[in-house]
C-alpha cells in the first residue's frame, strides 16, 4: 500500500471542531515526544516531537507591541532552540545556535523574552537540526493581533505540513540526511496535513466571511493554492499587510516558511463543500474542507479594505548598493568547488561531506558576513539562482521589499521564492542590530550548504 493522496482523500475524517483562540496560560514550551493521529483514521498513530504534546504546538496569540515570554524546556534526546520566524526581534532571542545563542541541551532550558512589533501571522520552530526537528513536528503558530479585529465569522490558522510516513506503521521515515533529497528538491513527503490532521473539515455557513492564516511549515514542499467554493483576497504576505488586497483569481504559490492571510467569503451553497486546494505537478489535492450548512445574513462585498500597516521603515533605493548572492550547486549543476571555511574543496570532496549547495562559493555559513551593514542603511540584494531547483531565501530579523521587474517596490516579505534560473532583487533596510542568518528554507538545502549571514552594527 502506498500513501497516495487520492486514497487519503477518499477516507475522509470527521468534522473538526472549530478551534477557539486559546491563550496559552502556561509560559513553558516543553519540547517532548508525543503520539498523534496524523494519517487518516484506520492507520496507526505517529510518534512525533512536539511543543507541549501536540503538533502544531500551542497557538501563541498576543497583542501587537506586547511582550512574549516563553521558557523552552528541552525534554528531547537532541539539543534544540526556537526561532520566531518573521518577528523583527531582539537578536539575542532569534534562536540560531552558534550565532545568537548556545543550543539548549537535553534537560536544559532557555527563556525567550521579546517584543512583537508587527501584527500578523508568524510561526515558531526548532532551529537546531531543523531538517529533522521540524520534520518530526517541532513548530507552532504565533499570531499577533491587530488593535481592531477584522469583521469575520471565523479566524482560522491553517498550518500546512508535508510528512514522509511509512505506509505500514505511519512512523516518520527517519532518512533526514538522505543525499538524494538534499541534492534535489529537498525532503518531500507522502501525506499533507493541516494543523497536524489529514484532510480536516470545518463547519461554516454559506456567505460566512473567513480569515484564513496559511503557514507553510513543510520542509520543502511549495504549494500552489487555489480556492474552491470560496472567493476572496490575499490581505497579507509573510505577516505584512498588502497596501492593496489582491483578489485570488487563479492560484498562488506558498513556499516553505511563507505565510498568506486571506479574507474569503463562502460562496458554496448549503449542503455543499468548499475547500482549499493545492494544484501541483502530480495533480490537484484538497487540503481543507469547509462543510456548508445554513446561510449567513451577510452580503458579499466587491472589495475589501487593507489591514492597518505595520511600523516598517521607509525604503529609499537611490544610493542603495547592490550585493549579489549566487545560488549554486545541486543535482544537474553540481558544484565544481566551494569553500568550507578557508579551505577550497572539490565538488567530489564536498559531496562526500554531504555538501551539495553553495552561496557565493561557500558550502556552509562563512566566517565573514555576506553583508556588513551600518544600522539604518539600505541595500539591494540580488539572488541569482544558477541551480536547477527553486529556493526560498529567508532573512532573519528583518522584512524586505521585493523589487519588481519594472523596478517598483513590491510587497514586504521575509522569505522570497527564487525559481530555477531566476534572478530576484530585494530591498533591505538594515535597521535591526545583530548577526542575522540568511538561508534557504528548504531545510535539507540549508543543512547541505545554503547558509549565510549578515551583520548590522
Ligand atoms: Cu534551497
XYZ file of C-alpha atoms and ligand atoms in Angstrom:
458
model
C 0.000 0.000 0.000
C 1.258 3.460 -0.734
C 0.203 6.706 0.810
C -1.413 8.136 -2.274
C -3.222 11.354 -1.608
C -6.177 10.102 -3.576
C -6.570 7.216 -1.136
C -6.327 9.650 1.717
C -8.890 11.918 0.179
C -11.407 9.083 -0.030
C -11.039 8.184 3.629
C -12.467 11.408 4.941
C -12.097 12.177 8.603
C -14.754 13.533 10.940
C -15.684 17.181 11.087
C -13.185 19.058 13.154
C -14.388 21.380 15.860
C -13.578 24.990 15.086
C -10.640 25.896 17.250
C -11.176 28.589 19.831
C -8.411 31.140 20.159
C -6.548 29.569 23.022
C -4.448 31.940 25.038
C -1.722 29.717 26.427
C -1.833 30.159 30.158
C 1.458 28.422 30.765
C 4.671 30.225 29.985
C 6.564 26.987 29.318
C 7.028 25.389 25.933
C 8.119 21.848 26.643
C 9.758 20.159 23.648
C 8.930 16.493 24.056
C 7.931 13.282 22.350
C 4.240 12.617 21.771
C 1.902 10.386 19.764
C -0.623 11.793 17.328
C -3.068 10.592 14.690
C -1.554 12.181 11.584
C -2.566 9.583 8.985
C -6.300 9.010 8.303
C -8.392 7.021 10.766
C -7.638 3.343 10.449
C -3.902 3.957 10.153
C -1.686 3.743 13.235
C -0.739 6.820 15.235
C 2.550 8.590 14.549
C 5.277 9.219 17.126
C 6.167 12.920 16.811
C 8.280 15.554 18.513
C 6.106 18.355 19.824
C 5.804 21.522 21.830
C 3.555 20.611 24.713
C 2.280 17.275 23.404
C 0.651 18.172 20.071
C 1.534 19.169 16.519
C 1.339 22.032 15.818
C 2.419 23.427 19.168
C 0.088 25.768 21.060
C -1.107 28.826 19.155
C 0.509 31.808 20.827
C -1.705 34.890 20.418
C -0.874 38.307 21.683
C -1.498 41.958 21.002
C 0.715 43.999 18.717
C 3.549 45.530 20.733
C 3.141 43.040 23.584
C 5.926 41.127 25.253
C 6.260 37.412 24.564
C 7.815 35.319 27.329
C 8.240 31.590 26.991
C 10.642 29.214 28.680
C 11.770 26.458 26.316
C 12.239 23.229 28.260
C 14.095 20.543 26.320
C 12.823 17.029 27.079
C 14.120 15.694 23.762
C 17.133 13.444 23.136
C 18.749 16.201 20.980
C 19.794 19.779 21.654
C 17.346 22.353 20.303
C 16.437 26.074 20.081
C 13.389 28.061 18.944
C 13.379 30.563 16.094
C 10.449 33.012 15.917
C 10.066 33.337 12.180
C 9.240 36.762 10.792
C 9.412 38.626 14.081
C 11.644 41.702 13.883
C 13.162 40.518 17.115
C 15.941 41.318 19.559
C 18.955 39.464 18.097
C 19.709 37.544 21.320
C 16.225 35.963 21.111
C 16.453 34.826 17.470
C 17.249 31.211 18.327
C 20.153 30.462 15.977
C 22.725 28.107 17.562
C 26.293 29.306 17.200
C 25.197 32.770 16.042
C 22.766 34.195 18.606
C 22.724 31.597 21.397
C 24.075 28.227 22.530
C 21.991 25.140 21.901
C 19.654 24.109 24.704
C 20.860 20.663 25.686
C 18.600 17.764 26.671
C 17.240 18.556 30.120
C 18.134 22.236 29.733
C 16.028 25.331 29.313
C 16.144 28.846 27.843
C 13.973 31.883 28.477
C 12.783 33.703 25.378
C 11.612 37.212 26.141
C 10.968 39.827 23.449
C 8.510 42.338 21.995
C 6.424 41.731 18.882
C 6.359 44.991 16.895
C 4.170 43.903 13.984
C 0.665 42.475 13.769
C 0.294 39.432 11.553
C 0.748 35.695 11.098
C 4.084 34.258 12.203
C 5.359 30.906 13.439
C 7.965 29.332 15.664
C 10.015 26.193 15.178
C 13.181 24.348 16.084
C 16.278 25.934 14.551
C 18.771 23.243 15.526
C 18.923 20.344 13.093
C 15.732 21.749 11.597
C 15.783 19.233 8.744
C 14.947 16.578 11.338
C 13.291 18.524 14.162
C 10.747 20.402 12.041
C 10.010 17.223 10.054
C 9.244 15.498 13.366
C 6.722 18.198 14.291
C 8.521 20.949 16.236
C 6.598 24.004 15.072
C 3.619 26.130 16.081
C 1.726 29.316 15.125
C 2.406 32.774 16.519
C -0.396 35.267 15.889
C -0.006 38.972 16.638
C -3.410 40.633 16.676
C -4.285 43.987 15.159
C -5.770 46.533 17.577
C -9.131 46.239 15.805
C -10.139 42.673 14.983
C -11.333 42.069 11.427
C -15.056 41.625 10.925
C -15.066 37.895 10.114
C -17.101 34.904 11.275
C -14.055 32.682 11.791
C -10.349 33.430 12.182
C -8.609 30.171 11.277
C -4.907 29.383 11.409
C -4.043 26.628 8.936
C -0.519 25.199 9.202
C 0.404 23.052 6.215
C 2.946 20.269 6.636
C 4.236 17.511 4.430
C 5.092 14.236 6.163
C 7.091 11.268 4.959
C 5.412 8.357 6.718
C 5.967 4.635 6.444
C 2.717 3.373 4.877
C 2.529 0.336 7.162
C 3.464 1.804 10.534
C 2.697 5.522 9.949
C 6.063 6.224 11.595
C 8.111 9.132 10.266
C 10.746 7.812 7.863
C 13.957 8.902 9.562
C 16.179 9.410 6.487
C 16.533 13.120 7.238
C 20.050 13.339 5.778
C 19.136 11.495 2.576
C 21.612 12.809 -0.005
C 19.210 12.397 -2.893
C 16.617 14.634 -1.205
C 19.193 17.181 -0.186
C 20.774 17.451 -3.624
C 17.364 17.691 -5.329
C 14.146 19.469 -4.254
C 14.542 18.623 -0.561
C 12.543 16.264 1.644
C 9.133 15.838 0.025
C 6.601 13.692 1.835
C 3.648 11.453 1.049
C 0.987 12.974 3.305
C -0.008 16.608 3.682
C -1.564 17.616 6.981
C -3.268 20.803 8.079
C -2.918 21.572 11.779
C -1.443 18.098 12.269
C -4.513 16.373 10.798
C -5.142 14.771 7.455
C -7.898 16.453 5.409
C -9.634 18.307 8.260
C -13.099 19.785 7.777
C -14.608 22.889 9.339
C -18.262 23.705 9.653
C -19.311 27.058 8.099
C -22.404 28.805 6.744
C -22.914 29.948 3.214
C -21.809 33.627 2.899
C -19.691 33.412 6.050
C -16.581 35.535 5.891
C -13.390 33.749 6.996
C -9.898 34.891 7.715
C -7.510 32.115 6.745
C -3.979 32.382 8.120
C -1.954 29.995 5.982
C 1.501 28.926 7.177
C 3.745 26.549 5.223
C 5.662 24.536 7.840
C 6.821 21.911 5.315
C 10.496 21.031 4.906
C 10.466 21.610 1.161
C 7.020 21.450 -0.478
C 5.850 24.503 -2.427
C 2.065 24.608 -2.559
C 0.149 26.188 -5.401
C -3.044 27.176 -3.649
C -6.466 27.892 -5.034
C -9.966 28.296 -3.660
C -12.953 26.089 -4.349
C -16.392 27.468 -3.408
C -14.705 30.467 -1.780
C -13.945 33.907 -3.173
C -11.589 36.379 -1.621
C -8.408 38.337 -1.292
C -4.880 37.972 -0.046
C -4.600 40.702 2.599
C -1.105 39.975 3.942
C 2.041 38.084 2.943
C 4.610 36.864 5.490
C 2.631 38.729 8.143
C 2.778 42.129 6.458
C -0.402 43.761 5.106
C -0.597 44.432 1.378
C -1.231 48.072 0.526
C -3.952 46.834 -1.813
C -5.530 43.435 -1.111
C -5.056 41.084 -4.042
C -8.052 39.217 -5.408
C -7.398 35.465 -5.640
C -8.232 34.754 -9.262
C -6.313 31.608 -10.019
C -3.659 30.059 -7.804
C -0.765 31.438 -5.792
C 2.433 29.801 -4.511
C 3.249 29.293 -0.839
C 6.889 28.276 -0.389
C 8.331 26.800 2.815
C 8.099 29.271 5.734
C 5.910 31.700 3.807
C 2.518 32.845 5.096
C -0.532 34.275 3.398
C -3.517 35.841 5.162
C -6.728 35.545 3.165
C -10.171 37.008 3.693
C -12.643 34.790 1.868
C -16.413 34.597 1.533
C -18.110 31.224 1.380
C -19.804 31.108 -1.990
C -20.794 27.441 -1.859
C -24.460 26.792 -1.094
C -25.730 24.930 1.996
C -25.002 21.174 1.976
C -22.060 21.698 -0.382
C -18.383 21.562 0.488
C -15.902 24.356 -0.163
C -12.169 23.932 0.178
C -8.578 24.922 -0.174
C -6.804 23.052 -2.952
C -3.167 22.716 -3.982
C -2.510 22.305 -7.705
C 0.849 20.698 -8.187
C 2.599 18.888 -10.959
C 1.293 15.497 -9.814
C -2.275 16.818 -9.771
C -4.631 18.737 -7.527
C -5.432 17.663 -3.990
C -7.613 19.069 -1.255
C -6.032 20.399 1.938
C -9.018 21.558 3.971
C -12.767 21.194 3.548
C -15.441 23.634 4.653
C -18.745 21.831 5.084
C -21.510 24.371 4.454
C -24.732 24.285 6.449
C -27.171 27.170 6.724
C -26.752 30.676 5.457
C -25.400 33.838 6.980
C -27.217 37.143 6.516
C -24.023 38.723 5.165
C -23.994 40.075 1.675
C -20.831 39.736 -0.355
C -18.751 42.850 -0.859
C -16.982 43.704 -4.091
C -13.790 44.852 -2.366
C -12.082 44.873 0.968
C -10.123 47.438 2.949
C -6.406 46.820 3.565
C -5.218 45.830 7.037
C -3.612 48.660 9.019
C 0.087 48.998 8.112
C 2.852 47.825 10.452
C 5.589 50.241 11.603
C 8.061 49.293 8.858
C 10.920 51.554 7.754
C 10.794 53.698 4.629
C 12.759 52.275 1.682
C 14.752 54.697 -0.485
C 16.676 52.898 -3.201
C 18.555 55.884 -4.672
C 22.062 55.161 -3.447
C 21.495 51.623 -2.169
C 24.475 49.384 -3.041
C 23.796 46.107 -4.835
C 25.030 42.831 -3.328
C 24.824 39.722 -5.451
C 24.218 36.335 -3.882
C 24.648 33.432 -6.286
C 22.822 30.194 -5.516
C 24.940 27.302 -6.755
C 25.077 23.517 -6.916
C 22.601 20.693 -6.503
C 21.774 17.890 -8.896
C 22.386 18.654 -12.577
C 24.514 21.720 -11.721
C 26.972 20.022 -9.369
C 29.491 22.243 -7.626
C 32.938 22.242 -9.174
C 34.374 23.542 -5.941
C 33.408 25.593 -2.920
C 34.796 26.770 0.400
C 34.366 25.221 3.802
C 35.952 27.873 5.987
C 39.307 28.790 4.423
C 39.599 25.508 2.550
C 38.628 25.175 -1.089
C 37.280 21.670 -1.735
C 36.410 19.930 -4.985
C 32.830 19.053 -5.831
C 33.600 15.371 -5.247
C 35.020 16.079 -1.787
C 32.010 18.237 -0.942
C 29.547 15.520 -1.978
C 31.365 13.066 0.284
C 30.824 15.527 3.138
C 27.133 15.904 2.280
C 27.574 19.436 0.908
C 25.651 19.907 -2.318
C 24.978 23.643 -2.421
C 26.849 26.906 -2.043
C 26.023 30.583 -1.624
C 28.667 32.781 -3.273
C 31.143 29.905 -3.217
C 30.672 28.882 0.434
C 29.118 25.495 1.225
C 28.452 26.424 4.850
C 27.951 29.621 6.850
C 31.184 31.546 6.174
C 33.427 33.178 8.744
C 32.770 36.675 7.408
C 29.282 38.061 6.879
C 27.857 38.268 3.364
C 26.937 41.869 4.176
C 28.299 44.119 6.919
C 25.730 46.900 7.118
C 25.609 50.129 9.003
C 22.448 50.379 11.035
C 19.765 52.150 9.041
C 21.472 51.719 5.664
C 19.531 50.465 2.639
C 20.779 47.624 0.424
C 19.725 45.792 -2.682
C 20.344 42.066 -2.583
C 20.164 40.186 -5.855
C 19.588 36.440 -5.648
C 20.881 34.736 -8.785
C 19.625 31.163 -8.943
C 22.084 29.192 -11.078
C 20.706 25.865 -9.844
C 18.064 23.613 -11.358
C 15.735 23.952 -8.338
C 13.674 26.675 -6.650
C 14.865 28.077 -3.321
C 13.013 30.020 -0.623
C 15.513 32.569 0.675
C 14.868 33.815 4.209
C 16.472 36.701 6.094
C 16.296 36.781 9.870
C 15.363 39.807 11.955
C 14.084 41.910 9.045
C 11.414 42.100 6.418
C 12.449 43.341 2.985
C 10.608 44.635 -0.040
C 10.619 42.759 -3.298
C 11.842 44.829 -6.212
C 9.557 44.088 -9.127
C 10.748 43.521 -12.699
C 9.886 47.134 -13.606
C 11.910 48.475 -10.667
C 8.969 49.397 -8.467
C 8.827 48.216 -4.867
C 6.659 45.162 -4.306
C 5.244 43.603 -1.136
C 7.102 43.204 2.142
C 8.296 39.651 2.760
C 10.688 37.698 4.949
C 11.050 34.739 2.572
C 11.332 35.056 -1.200
C 10.881 32.200 -3.645
C 13.572 32.268 -6.326
C 12.634 29.918 -9.144
C 15.217 27.904 -11.087
C 17.207 30.134 -13.364
C 15.557 33.235 -11.912
C 17.131 36.421 -10.568
C 15.238 38.380 -7.918
C 16.123 41.593 -6.188
C 15.061 42.701 -2.752
C 15.473 45.968 -0.849
C 16.621 45.677 2.743
C 16.671 48.416 5.371
C 19.259 47.022 7.790
C 17.770 48.588 10.898
C 17.931 45.761 13.438
C 21.363 45.395 15.027
C 22.945 41.974 15.369
C 24.193 38.929 13.481
C 21.422 37.522 11.307
C 21.138 34.285 9.389
C 20.302 34.294 5.673
C 19.474 30.870 4.270
C 17.377 28.704 2.023
C 14.222 27.471 3.761
C 14.215 24.148 2.007
C 15.612 22.702 5.212
C 17.666 19.982 3.507
C 19.303 22.636 1.336
C 20.177 24.718 4.381
C 21.674 21.626 6.042
C 23.810 20.854 2.990
C 25.285 24.249 2.203
C 22.764 27.072 1.713
C 23.566 29.127 4.806
C 24.978 32.615 5.086
C 24.620 35.592 7.390
C 24.728 39.360 7.580
C 25.697 41.801 10.293
C 24.080 45.084 11.265
C 26.013 47.431 13.542
Cu 17.105 25.702 -1.464
